[in-house]
XYZ file of C-alpha atoms in Angstrom:
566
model
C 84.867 153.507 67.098
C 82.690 150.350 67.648
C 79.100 151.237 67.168
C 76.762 149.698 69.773
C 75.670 146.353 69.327
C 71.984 146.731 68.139
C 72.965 149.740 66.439
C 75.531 147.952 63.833
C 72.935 144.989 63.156
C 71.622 146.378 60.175
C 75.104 147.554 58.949
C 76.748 144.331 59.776
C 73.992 142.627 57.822
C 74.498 144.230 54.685
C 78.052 143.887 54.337
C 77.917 140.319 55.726
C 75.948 139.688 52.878
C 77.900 141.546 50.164
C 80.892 139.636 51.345
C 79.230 136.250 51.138
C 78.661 137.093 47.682
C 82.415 137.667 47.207
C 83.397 134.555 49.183
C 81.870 131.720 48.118
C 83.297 131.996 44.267
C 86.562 132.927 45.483
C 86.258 129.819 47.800
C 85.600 127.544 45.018
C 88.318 129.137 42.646
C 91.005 128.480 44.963
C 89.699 124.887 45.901
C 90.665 124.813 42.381
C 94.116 126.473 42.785
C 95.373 124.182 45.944
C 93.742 121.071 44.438
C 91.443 120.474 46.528
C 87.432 119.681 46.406
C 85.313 122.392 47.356
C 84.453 121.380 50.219
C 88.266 121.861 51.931
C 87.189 125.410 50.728
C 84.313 125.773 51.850
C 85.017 124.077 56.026
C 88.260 126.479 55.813
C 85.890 129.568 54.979
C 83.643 128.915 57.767
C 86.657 127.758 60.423
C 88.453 131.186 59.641
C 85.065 133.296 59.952
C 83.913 131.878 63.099
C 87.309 131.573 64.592
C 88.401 135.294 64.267
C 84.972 136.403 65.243
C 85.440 134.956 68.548
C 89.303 135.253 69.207
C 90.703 138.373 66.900
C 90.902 141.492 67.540
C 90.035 143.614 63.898
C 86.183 144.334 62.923
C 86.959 144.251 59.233
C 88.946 141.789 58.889
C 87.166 138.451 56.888
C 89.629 135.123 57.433
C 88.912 132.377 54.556
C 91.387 130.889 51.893
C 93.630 133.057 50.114
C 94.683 132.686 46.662
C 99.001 133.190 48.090
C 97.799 130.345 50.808
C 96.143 127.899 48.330
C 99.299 128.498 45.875
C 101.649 127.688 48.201
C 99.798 125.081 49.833
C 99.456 123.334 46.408
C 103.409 124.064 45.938
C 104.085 122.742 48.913
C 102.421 119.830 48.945
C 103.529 118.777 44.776
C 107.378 118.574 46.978
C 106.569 116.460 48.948
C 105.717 113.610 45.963
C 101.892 112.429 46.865
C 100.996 109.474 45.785
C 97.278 110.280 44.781
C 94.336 112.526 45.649
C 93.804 110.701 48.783
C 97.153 111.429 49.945
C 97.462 114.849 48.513
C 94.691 115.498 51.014
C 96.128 114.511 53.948
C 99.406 116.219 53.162
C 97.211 119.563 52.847
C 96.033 118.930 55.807
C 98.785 118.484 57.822
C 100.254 121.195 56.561
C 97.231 123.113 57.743
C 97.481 122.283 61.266
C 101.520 122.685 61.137
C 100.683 126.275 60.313
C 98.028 126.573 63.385
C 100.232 125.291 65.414
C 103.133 127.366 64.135
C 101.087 130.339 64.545
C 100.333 129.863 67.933
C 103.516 128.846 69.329
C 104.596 132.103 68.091
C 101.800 133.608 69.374
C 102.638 132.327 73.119
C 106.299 133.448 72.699
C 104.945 136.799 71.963
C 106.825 137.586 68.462
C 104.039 138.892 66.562
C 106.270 141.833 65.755
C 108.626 139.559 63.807
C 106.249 139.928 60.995
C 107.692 143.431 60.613
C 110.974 141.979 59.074
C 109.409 140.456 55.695
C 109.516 144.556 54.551
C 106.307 146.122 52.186
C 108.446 146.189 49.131
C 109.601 142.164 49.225
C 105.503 141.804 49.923
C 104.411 143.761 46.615
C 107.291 142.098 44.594
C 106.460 138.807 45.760
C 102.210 139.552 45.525
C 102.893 140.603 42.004
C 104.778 137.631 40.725
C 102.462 135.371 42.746
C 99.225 136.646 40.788
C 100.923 136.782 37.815
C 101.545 133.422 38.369
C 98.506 131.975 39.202
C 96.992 134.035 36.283
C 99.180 132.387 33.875
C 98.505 128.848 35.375
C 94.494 129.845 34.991
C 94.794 130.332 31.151
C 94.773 126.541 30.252
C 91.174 126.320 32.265
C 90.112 129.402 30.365
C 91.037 127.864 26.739
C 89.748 124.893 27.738
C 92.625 122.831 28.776
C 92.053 121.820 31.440
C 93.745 121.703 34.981
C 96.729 120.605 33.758
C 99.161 122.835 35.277
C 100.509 123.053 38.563
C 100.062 125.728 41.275
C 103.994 125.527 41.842
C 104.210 126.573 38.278
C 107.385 125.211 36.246
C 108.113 128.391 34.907
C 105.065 130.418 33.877
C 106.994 132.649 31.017
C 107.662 129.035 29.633
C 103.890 128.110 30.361
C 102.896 131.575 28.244
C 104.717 130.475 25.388
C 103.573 126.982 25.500
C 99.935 128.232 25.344
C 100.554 130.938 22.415
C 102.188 127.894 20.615
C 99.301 125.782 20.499
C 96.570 128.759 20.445
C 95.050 126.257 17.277
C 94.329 123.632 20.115
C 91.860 126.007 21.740
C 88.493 125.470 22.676
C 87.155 128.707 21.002
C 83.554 128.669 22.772
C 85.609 128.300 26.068
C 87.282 131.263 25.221
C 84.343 133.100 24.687
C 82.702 131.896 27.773
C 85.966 132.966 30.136
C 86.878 135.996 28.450
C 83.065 137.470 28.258
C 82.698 136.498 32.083
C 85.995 138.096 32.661
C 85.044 141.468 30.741
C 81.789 141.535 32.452
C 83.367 140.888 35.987
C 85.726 143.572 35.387
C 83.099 146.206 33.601
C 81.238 145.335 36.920
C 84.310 146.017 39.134
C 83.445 149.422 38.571
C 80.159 149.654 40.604
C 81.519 148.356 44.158
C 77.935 147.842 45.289
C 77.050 145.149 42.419
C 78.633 141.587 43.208
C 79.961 141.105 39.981
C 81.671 137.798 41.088
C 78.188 136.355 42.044
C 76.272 138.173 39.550
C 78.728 136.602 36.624
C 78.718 133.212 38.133
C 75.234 133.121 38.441
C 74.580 133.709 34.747
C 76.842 131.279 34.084
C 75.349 128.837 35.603
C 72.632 130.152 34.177
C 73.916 129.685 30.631
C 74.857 125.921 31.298
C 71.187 124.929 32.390
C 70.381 126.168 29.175
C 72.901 124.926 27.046
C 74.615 121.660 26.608
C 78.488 122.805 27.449
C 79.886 119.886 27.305
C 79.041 119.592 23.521
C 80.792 123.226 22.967
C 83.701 121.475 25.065
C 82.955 123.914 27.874
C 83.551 122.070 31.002
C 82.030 122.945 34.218
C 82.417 121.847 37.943
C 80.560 118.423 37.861
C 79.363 116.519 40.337
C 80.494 117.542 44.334
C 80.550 115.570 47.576
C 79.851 117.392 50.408
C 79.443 115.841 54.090
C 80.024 116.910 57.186
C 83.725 117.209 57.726
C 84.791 115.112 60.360
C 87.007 115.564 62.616
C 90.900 114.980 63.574
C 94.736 114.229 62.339
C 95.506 112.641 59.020
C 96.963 109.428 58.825
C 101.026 110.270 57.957
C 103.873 108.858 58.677
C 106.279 110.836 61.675
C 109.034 111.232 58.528
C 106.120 113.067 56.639
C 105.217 114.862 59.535
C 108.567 115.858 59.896
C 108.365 117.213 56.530
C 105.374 118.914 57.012
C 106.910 120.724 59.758
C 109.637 122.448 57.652
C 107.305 123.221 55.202
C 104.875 124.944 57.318
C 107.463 127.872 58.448
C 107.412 129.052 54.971
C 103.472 128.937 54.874
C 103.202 130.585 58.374
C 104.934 133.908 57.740
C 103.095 134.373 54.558
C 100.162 133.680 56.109
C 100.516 136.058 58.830
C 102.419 138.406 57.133
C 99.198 138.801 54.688
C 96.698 138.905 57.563
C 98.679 140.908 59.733
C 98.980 143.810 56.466
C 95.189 143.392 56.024
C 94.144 143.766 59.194
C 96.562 147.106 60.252
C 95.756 149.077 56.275
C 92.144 148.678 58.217
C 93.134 149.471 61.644
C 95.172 152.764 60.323
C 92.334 154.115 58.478
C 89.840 153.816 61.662
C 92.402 154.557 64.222
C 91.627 151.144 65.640
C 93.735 149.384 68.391
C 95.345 146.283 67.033
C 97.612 143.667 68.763
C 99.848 141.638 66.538
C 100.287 138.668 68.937
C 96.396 138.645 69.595
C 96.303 138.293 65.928
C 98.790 135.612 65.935
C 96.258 133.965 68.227
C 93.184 134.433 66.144
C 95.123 133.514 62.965
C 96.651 130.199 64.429
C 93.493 129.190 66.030
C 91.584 129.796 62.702
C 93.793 127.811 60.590
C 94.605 124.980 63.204
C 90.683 124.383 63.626
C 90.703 124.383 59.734
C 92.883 121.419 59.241
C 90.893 119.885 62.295
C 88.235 119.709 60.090
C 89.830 119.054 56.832
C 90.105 122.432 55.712
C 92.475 125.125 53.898
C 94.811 127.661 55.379
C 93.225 130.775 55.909
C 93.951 134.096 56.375
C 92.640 138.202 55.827
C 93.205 138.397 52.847
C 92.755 142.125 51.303
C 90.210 141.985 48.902
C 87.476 140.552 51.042
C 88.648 142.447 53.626
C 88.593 145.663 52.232
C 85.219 144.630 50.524
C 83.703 143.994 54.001
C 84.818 147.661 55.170
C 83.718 149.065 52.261
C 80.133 147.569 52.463
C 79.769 148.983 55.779
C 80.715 146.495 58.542
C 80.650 147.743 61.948
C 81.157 145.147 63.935
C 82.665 141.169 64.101
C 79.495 140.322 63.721
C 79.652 140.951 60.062
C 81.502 137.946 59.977
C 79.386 135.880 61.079
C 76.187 137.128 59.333
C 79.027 135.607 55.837
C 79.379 132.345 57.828
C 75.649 131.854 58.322
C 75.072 133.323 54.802
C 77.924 130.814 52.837
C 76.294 128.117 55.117
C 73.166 128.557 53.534
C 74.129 128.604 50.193
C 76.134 125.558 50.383
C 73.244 123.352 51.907
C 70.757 124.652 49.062
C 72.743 125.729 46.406
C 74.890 122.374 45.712
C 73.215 121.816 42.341
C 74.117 125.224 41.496
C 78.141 125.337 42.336
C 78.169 121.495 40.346
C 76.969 123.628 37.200
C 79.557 126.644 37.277
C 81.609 126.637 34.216
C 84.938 126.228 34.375
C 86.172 129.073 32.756
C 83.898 131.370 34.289
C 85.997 130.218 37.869
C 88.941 130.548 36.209
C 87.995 133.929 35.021
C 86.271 135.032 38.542
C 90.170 133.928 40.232
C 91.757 136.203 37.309
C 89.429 138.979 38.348
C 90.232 138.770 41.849
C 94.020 139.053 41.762
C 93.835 142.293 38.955
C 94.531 144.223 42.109
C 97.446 142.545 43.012
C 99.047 143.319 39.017
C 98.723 146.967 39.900
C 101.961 148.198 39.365
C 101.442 151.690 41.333
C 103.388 150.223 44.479
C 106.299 149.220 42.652
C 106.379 152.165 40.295
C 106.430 154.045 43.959
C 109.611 152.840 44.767
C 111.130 153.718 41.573
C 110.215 157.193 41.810
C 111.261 157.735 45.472
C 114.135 155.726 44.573
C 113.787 152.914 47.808
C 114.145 149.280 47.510
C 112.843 148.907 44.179
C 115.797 146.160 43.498
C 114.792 144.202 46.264
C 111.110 144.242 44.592
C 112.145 143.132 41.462
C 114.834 140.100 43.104
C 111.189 139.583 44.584
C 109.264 139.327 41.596
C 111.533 137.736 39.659
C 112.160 134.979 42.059
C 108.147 134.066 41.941
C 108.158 133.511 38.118
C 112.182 131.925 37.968
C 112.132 129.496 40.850
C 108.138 128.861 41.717
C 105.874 129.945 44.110
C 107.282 127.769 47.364
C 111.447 128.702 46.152
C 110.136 132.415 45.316
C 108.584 133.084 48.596
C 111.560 131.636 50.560
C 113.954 133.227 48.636
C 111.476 136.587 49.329
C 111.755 136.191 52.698
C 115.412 135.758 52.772
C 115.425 139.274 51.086
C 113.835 141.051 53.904
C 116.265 139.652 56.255
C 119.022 140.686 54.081
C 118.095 143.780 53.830
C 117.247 144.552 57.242
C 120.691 142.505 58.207
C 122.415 145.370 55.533
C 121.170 148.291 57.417
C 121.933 146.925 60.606
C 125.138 145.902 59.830
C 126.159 149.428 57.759
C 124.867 151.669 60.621
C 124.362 155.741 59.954
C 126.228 157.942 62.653
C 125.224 161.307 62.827
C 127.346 164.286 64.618
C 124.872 166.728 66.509
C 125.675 170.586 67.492
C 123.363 172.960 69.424
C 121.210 175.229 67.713
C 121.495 178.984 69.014
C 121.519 178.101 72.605
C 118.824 176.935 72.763
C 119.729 172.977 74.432
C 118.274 171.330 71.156
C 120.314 169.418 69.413
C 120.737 168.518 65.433
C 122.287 167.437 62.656
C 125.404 169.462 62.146
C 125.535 167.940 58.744
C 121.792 169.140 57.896
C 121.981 172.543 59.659
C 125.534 173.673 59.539
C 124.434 176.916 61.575
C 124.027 174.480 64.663
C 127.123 174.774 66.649
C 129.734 172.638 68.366
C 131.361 172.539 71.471
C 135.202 172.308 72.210
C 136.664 169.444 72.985
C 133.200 167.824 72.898
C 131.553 165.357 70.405
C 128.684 164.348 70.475
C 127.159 161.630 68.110
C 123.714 159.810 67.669
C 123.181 156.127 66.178
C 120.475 156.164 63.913
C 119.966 152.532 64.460
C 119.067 151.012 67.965
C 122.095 149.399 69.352
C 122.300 145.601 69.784
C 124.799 142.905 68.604
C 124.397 143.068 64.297
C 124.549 147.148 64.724
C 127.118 147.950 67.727
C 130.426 147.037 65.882
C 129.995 149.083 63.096
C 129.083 151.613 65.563
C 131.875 151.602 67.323
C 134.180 151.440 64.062
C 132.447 154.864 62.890
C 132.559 156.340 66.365
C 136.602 155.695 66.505
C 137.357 157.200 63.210
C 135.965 160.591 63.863
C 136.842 160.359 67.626
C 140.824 160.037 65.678
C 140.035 162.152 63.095
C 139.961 165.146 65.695
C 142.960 165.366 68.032
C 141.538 168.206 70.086
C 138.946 165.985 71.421
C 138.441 165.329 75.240
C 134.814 164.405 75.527
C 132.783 162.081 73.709
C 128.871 161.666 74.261
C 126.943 158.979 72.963
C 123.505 160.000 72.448
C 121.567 156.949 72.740
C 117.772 157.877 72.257
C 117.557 154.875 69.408
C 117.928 152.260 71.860
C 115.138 151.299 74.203
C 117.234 148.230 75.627
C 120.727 146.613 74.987
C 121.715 142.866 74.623
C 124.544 142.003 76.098
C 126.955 141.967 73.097
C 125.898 146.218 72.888
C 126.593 146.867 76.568
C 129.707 144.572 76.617
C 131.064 146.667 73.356
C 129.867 150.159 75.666
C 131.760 148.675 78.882
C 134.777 148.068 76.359
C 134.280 151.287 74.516
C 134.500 153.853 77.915
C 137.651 152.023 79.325
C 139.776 151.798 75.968
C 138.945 155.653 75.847
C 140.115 156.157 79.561
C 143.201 154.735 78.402
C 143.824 157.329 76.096
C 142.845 160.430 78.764
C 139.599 160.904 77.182
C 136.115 160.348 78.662
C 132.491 158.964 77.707
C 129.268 159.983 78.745
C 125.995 158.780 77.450
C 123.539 160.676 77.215
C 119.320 159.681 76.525
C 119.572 157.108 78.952
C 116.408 155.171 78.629
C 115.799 153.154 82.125
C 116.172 149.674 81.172
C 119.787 150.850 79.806
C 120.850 152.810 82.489
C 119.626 149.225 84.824
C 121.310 147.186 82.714
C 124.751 148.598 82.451
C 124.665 149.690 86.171
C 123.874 146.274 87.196
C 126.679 145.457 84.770
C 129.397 147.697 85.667
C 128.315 149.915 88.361
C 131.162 152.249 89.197
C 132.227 152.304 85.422
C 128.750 154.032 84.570
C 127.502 154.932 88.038
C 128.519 158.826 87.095
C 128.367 158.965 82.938
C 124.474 158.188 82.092
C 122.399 160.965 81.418
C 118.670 162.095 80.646
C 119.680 164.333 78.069
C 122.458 165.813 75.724
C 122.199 168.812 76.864
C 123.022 167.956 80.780
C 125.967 165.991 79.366
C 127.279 169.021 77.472
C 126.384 171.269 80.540
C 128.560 168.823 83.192
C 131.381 168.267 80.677
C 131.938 172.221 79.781
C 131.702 173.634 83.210
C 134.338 170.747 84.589
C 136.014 170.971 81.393
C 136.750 174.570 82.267
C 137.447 173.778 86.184
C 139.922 170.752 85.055
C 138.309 168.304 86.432
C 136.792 165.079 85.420
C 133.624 165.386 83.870
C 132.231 162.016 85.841
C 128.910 163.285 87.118
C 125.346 162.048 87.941
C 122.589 162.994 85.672
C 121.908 165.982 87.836
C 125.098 167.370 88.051
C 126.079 166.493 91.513
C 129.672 164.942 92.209
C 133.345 164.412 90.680
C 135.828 161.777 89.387
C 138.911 162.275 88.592
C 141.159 165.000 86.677
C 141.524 164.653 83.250
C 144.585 164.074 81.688
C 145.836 166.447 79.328
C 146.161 165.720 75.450
């Protein structure tokens, strides 16, 4: 629960704070990533923070650039062939507000539950060969090549071998500079309470007032431009736009599907009440006012969001305490950000994304023995095909898969267990017993057009596979509603049956159902849909017995006709 407002003030403070300290380096390290200036980072920080203060709906979460948005954003934008910085810019941004836009059109059409088919295990493989991308395209910064390789990546395997081949070419005090910041951020890791990030960044800076870097060929930041943004569309042609436009889909279900994981890990742990599609809302509005104002795309990303919980954050206003506090440090600490070395960024954006190499979630599907292929395609499309063909070819994984279990649905046969009206798994508890002339099955998957066919394909073999049969029920507790395709196959289903002197009866009749297919068929159904299994089983033995038909309402009341003998 929400602490009162004046009560949370001094929490919210802190952990505003602590998170500010997290922010602005990451902001500046994936400025780097999406190349962009620092100041595209730096609008897009404050757009998101603001933005989801006022409009979302999670007290932990912290909306600013991402390293997955500023990877894909800079693979995005390398497709569509820019011509220079100027226009690389604008292409950014348009992309930007595509994905606002995106976001909230989805958001009006209330699909925010949509995000629920790009599955957890096509997430971790596609996180983990994302940051080991990125990682890999941060080692020519950290020996002191430069920014010569692109956030889409060419292949980063070829990349590692490229740099190994020409480890004489080093800078060597670059070296040292990136790999002692990134042992001391990590050491520092440990102690959740110390900003390592900031504390490494500052001595950094520290080190490069004192000595002349650019003699040791350590490069740092340089000179910055920062104004105030201004703000509206960028100047593009409608074919670009066009472009833009495809491009964006891709973007916007990483984007949310990133947030929306954030925000619910933190909303599961408090027992907070999230929304998806007021999420939607908060996430487009962040990221369209972004590219308003010549900004990244944002989103919750984990770390800083799990940072901000951990430092105590009570409140949204947490948030905004990091706005005011990045907005500070930007107007009086521009000298400071020109003098970060560059391999110390490079090192604070390989720091940042350790997490995501973890291998724990994927060695958790190989021990439970779950999707762990799907993973790997996952992975191994990052680091074959880029970041922009990887996640596309990620998402089209989830579908598949979800498109495989619909389309391959489980049936399972249920008995009663001791008389006592509850009813199982025969196959699972073979003491649960059947009734003659009476089977009763359950779809494990809700009913609608991908999963009905193969439904009614496993419901007709057993219903053949038993010749004694009279009565079948159709549990339908799975479904909450039908489509039109299920209840068509239902109608179809009950009269082919009649046809051959046997009878259905459905049975967990959820209300919109048992509207729809009365609306639909009214004196087909008008005597077969039942509350529960065992009032089907009830109606059909005791008229089973008397010889009639088993048509009945759901409280046993009334007759149809007699049943034809096998």
């Amino acid at each position: 629960m929400t602490r009162p407002l004046r009560a949370s003030i001094p929490a919210d403070s802190v952990a505003g704070l602590s998170v500010a300290s997290i922010l602005l380096p990451q902001a500046v390290a994936y400025a780097a990533i999406a190349h962009l200036s620092i100041q595209h980072a730096i609008v897009a920080a404050l757009a998101g923070l603001v933005c989801y203060a006022v409009v979302g709906g999670s007290r932990f979460a912290v909306v600013a650039p991402t390293s997955s948005t500023a990877a894909l954003l800079a693979a995005a934008v390398l497709s569509l062939n820019p011509t220079g910085d100027a226009d690389s810019s604008a292409l950014a941004v348009g992309l930007v507000i595509m994905t606002g836009l995106g976001l909230l059109l989805v958001a009006g059409a209330r699909l925010g539950r949509l995000s629920a088919f790009v599955s957890r295990p096509v997430l971790h493989g596609f996180s983990f060969g994302l940051a080991l991308t990125i990682i890999i395209n941060q080692l020519p910064i950290l020996v002191g090549f430069g920014f010569g390789v692109n956030a889409s990546g060419g292949n980063p395997v070829r990349l590692l071998a490229e740099l190994l081949a020409q480890a004489n070419h080093w800078a060597l005090w670059s070296v040292a500079v990136g790999g002692g910041a990134l042992a001391l951020m990590l050491l520092l890791a440990r102690r959740p309470k110390v900003p390592g990030a900031l504390a490494v960044l500052a001595l950094g800076i520290g080190l490069a007032y004192a000595v002349d870097l650019n003699e040791l060929h350590v490069a740092t930041v340089g000179p910055i431009a920062l104004t105030l943004p201004s703000v509206g569309l960028p100047q593009l042609s409608m074919d670009r736009w066009l472009r833009i436009a495809e491009l964006a889909g891709g973007l916007l279900v990483i984007v949310f599907a990133e947030s929306w994981g954030s925000v619910r890990s933190m909303a599961l742990l408090h027992g907070d009440a999230i929304e998806p599609n007021r999420e939607l809302w908060a996430i487009g509005t962040s990221n369209l006012v972004s590219g308003l104002l010549q900004g990244m795309p944002v989103g919750a990303g984990f770390s800083v969001t799990a940072a901000n919980e951990a430092a105590g954050a009570q409140s949204k206003g947490a948030a905004v305490v990091c706005a005011a506090a990045v907005l500070l440090l930007v107007l009086f600490g521009k000298s400071l950000i020109e003098h970060i070395p560059q391999p110390v960024l490079a090192a604070a954006v390989i720091s940042a994304l350790m997490h995501a190499l973890s291998p724990g979630p994927l060695l958790i599907l190989w021990r439970v023995n779950r999707d762990q292929y799907v993973a790997l395609a996952a992975v191994a499309a990052v680091l074959a095909f880029g970041l922009l063909h990887g996640m596309l070819i990620a998402i089209a994984l989830s579908l598949a898969s979800a498109i495989r279990a619909f389309s391959q649905p489980v049936v399972r046969e249920l008995a009663e267990l001791d008389q006592s009206r509850n009813y199982i798994d025969r196959d699972s508890h073979p003491e649960a017993r059947p009734h003659d002339k009476i089977l009763i099955l359950r779809p494990e998957e809700p009913l609608f057009f991908a999963s009905v066919e193969g439904v009614l394909v496993e419901t007709m073999a057993r219903l053949e596979a038993r010749s004694d049969l009279t009565v079948l029920i159709l549990s339908l507790e799975q479904s909450a509603d039908l489509d039109s395709t299920a209840a068509e196959c239902l109608v179809d289903l009950c009269r082919m049956l009649e046809r051959r002197g046997k009878t259905l009866l459905l049975a967990r009749v959820k209300d919109p159902v048992r509207q729809l297919l009365l609306k639909m068929e009214p004196a087909l159904f008008e005597n077969r849909l039942f509350w529960s299994v065992a009032d089907a089983v009830a109606s059909a033995t005791r008229l089973l017995q008397e010889g009639a038909d088993p048509l009945v309402g759901g409280g046993g009341e009334g007759r149809g006709r007699h049943l034809q003998s096998q």
